[in-house]
CSV table of C-alpha atoms in Angstrom, one decimal:
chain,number,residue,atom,x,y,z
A,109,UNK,CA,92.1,96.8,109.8
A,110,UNK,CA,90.0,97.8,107.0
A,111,UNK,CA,87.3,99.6,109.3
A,112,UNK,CA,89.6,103.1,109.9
A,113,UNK,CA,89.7,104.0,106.1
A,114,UNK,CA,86.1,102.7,105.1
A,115,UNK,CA,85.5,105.2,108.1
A,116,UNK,CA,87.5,107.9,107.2
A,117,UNK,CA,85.8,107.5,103.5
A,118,UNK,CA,82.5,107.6,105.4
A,119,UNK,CA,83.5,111.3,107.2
A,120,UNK,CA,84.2,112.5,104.6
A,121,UNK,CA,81.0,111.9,102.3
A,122,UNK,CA,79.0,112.9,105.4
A,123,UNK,CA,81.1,116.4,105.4
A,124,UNK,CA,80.6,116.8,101.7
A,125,UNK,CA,76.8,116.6,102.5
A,126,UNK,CA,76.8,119.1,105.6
A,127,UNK,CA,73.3,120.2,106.3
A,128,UNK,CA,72.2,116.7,105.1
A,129,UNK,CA,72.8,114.5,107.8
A,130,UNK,CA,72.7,114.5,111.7
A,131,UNK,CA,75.3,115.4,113.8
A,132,UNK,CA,74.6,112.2,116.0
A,133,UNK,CA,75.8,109.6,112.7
A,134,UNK,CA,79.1,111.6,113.0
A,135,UNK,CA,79.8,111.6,116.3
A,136,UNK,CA,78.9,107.7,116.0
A,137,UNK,CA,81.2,107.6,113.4
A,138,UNK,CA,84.1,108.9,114.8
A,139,UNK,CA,83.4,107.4,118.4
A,140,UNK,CA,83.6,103.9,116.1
A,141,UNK,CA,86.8,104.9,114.5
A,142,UNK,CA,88.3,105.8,118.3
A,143,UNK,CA,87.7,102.5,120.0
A,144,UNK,CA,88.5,100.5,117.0
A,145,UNK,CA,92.1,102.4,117.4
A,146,UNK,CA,91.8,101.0,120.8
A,147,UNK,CA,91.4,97.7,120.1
A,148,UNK,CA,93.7,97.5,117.3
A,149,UNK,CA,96.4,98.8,119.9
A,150,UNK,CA,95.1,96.5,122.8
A,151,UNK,CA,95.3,93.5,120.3
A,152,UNK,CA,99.3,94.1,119.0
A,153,UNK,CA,100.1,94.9,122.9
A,154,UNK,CA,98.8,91.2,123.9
A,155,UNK,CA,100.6,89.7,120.6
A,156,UNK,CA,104.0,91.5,122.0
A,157,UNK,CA,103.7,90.4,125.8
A,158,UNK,CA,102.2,86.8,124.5
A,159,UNK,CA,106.2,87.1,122.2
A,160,UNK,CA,108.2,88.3,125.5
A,161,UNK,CA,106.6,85.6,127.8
A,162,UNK,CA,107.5,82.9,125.2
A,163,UNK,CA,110.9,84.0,124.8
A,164,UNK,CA,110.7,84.0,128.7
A,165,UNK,CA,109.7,80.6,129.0
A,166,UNK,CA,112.0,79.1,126.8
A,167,UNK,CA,115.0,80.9,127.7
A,168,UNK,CA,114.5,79.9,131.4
A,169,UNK,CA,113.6,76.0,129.7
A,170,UNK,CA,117.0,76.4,128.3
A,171,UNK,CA,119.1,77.2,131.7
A,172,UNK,CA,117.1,74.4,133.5
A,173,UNK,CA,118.5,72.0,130.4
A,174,UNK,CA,122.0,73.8,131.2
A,175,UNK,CA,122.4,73.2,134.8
């Protein structure tokens, strides 16, 4: 997850420099930072539901063992 700050870090030289660069490296930028968000939400919401569906699975292992 290293990617958001090295981006931040990145903006922030690039707004130093103003006039310097292009507005399109910028809007790459921050259109990078956006769907990286997106996948580092996408990828703990699969780790949680992967965790519930376990817990799922054994706790309806555990009434079959029961009954």
């Amino acid at each position: 997850m290293s990617l958001p700050t090295d981006n931040t870090f990145t903006l922030v030289i690039l707004a130093m420099l103003k006039q310097r660069t292009p507005s399109s490296l910028k809007v790459f930028l921050i259109s990078l930072a956006i769907f990286d968000d997106i996948w580092a939400i996408l990828i703990i919401v699969i780790f949680i539901l992967m965790n519930f569906i376990l817990q799922l699975f054994i706790a309806c292992e555990a009434r079959y063992f029961i009954l």
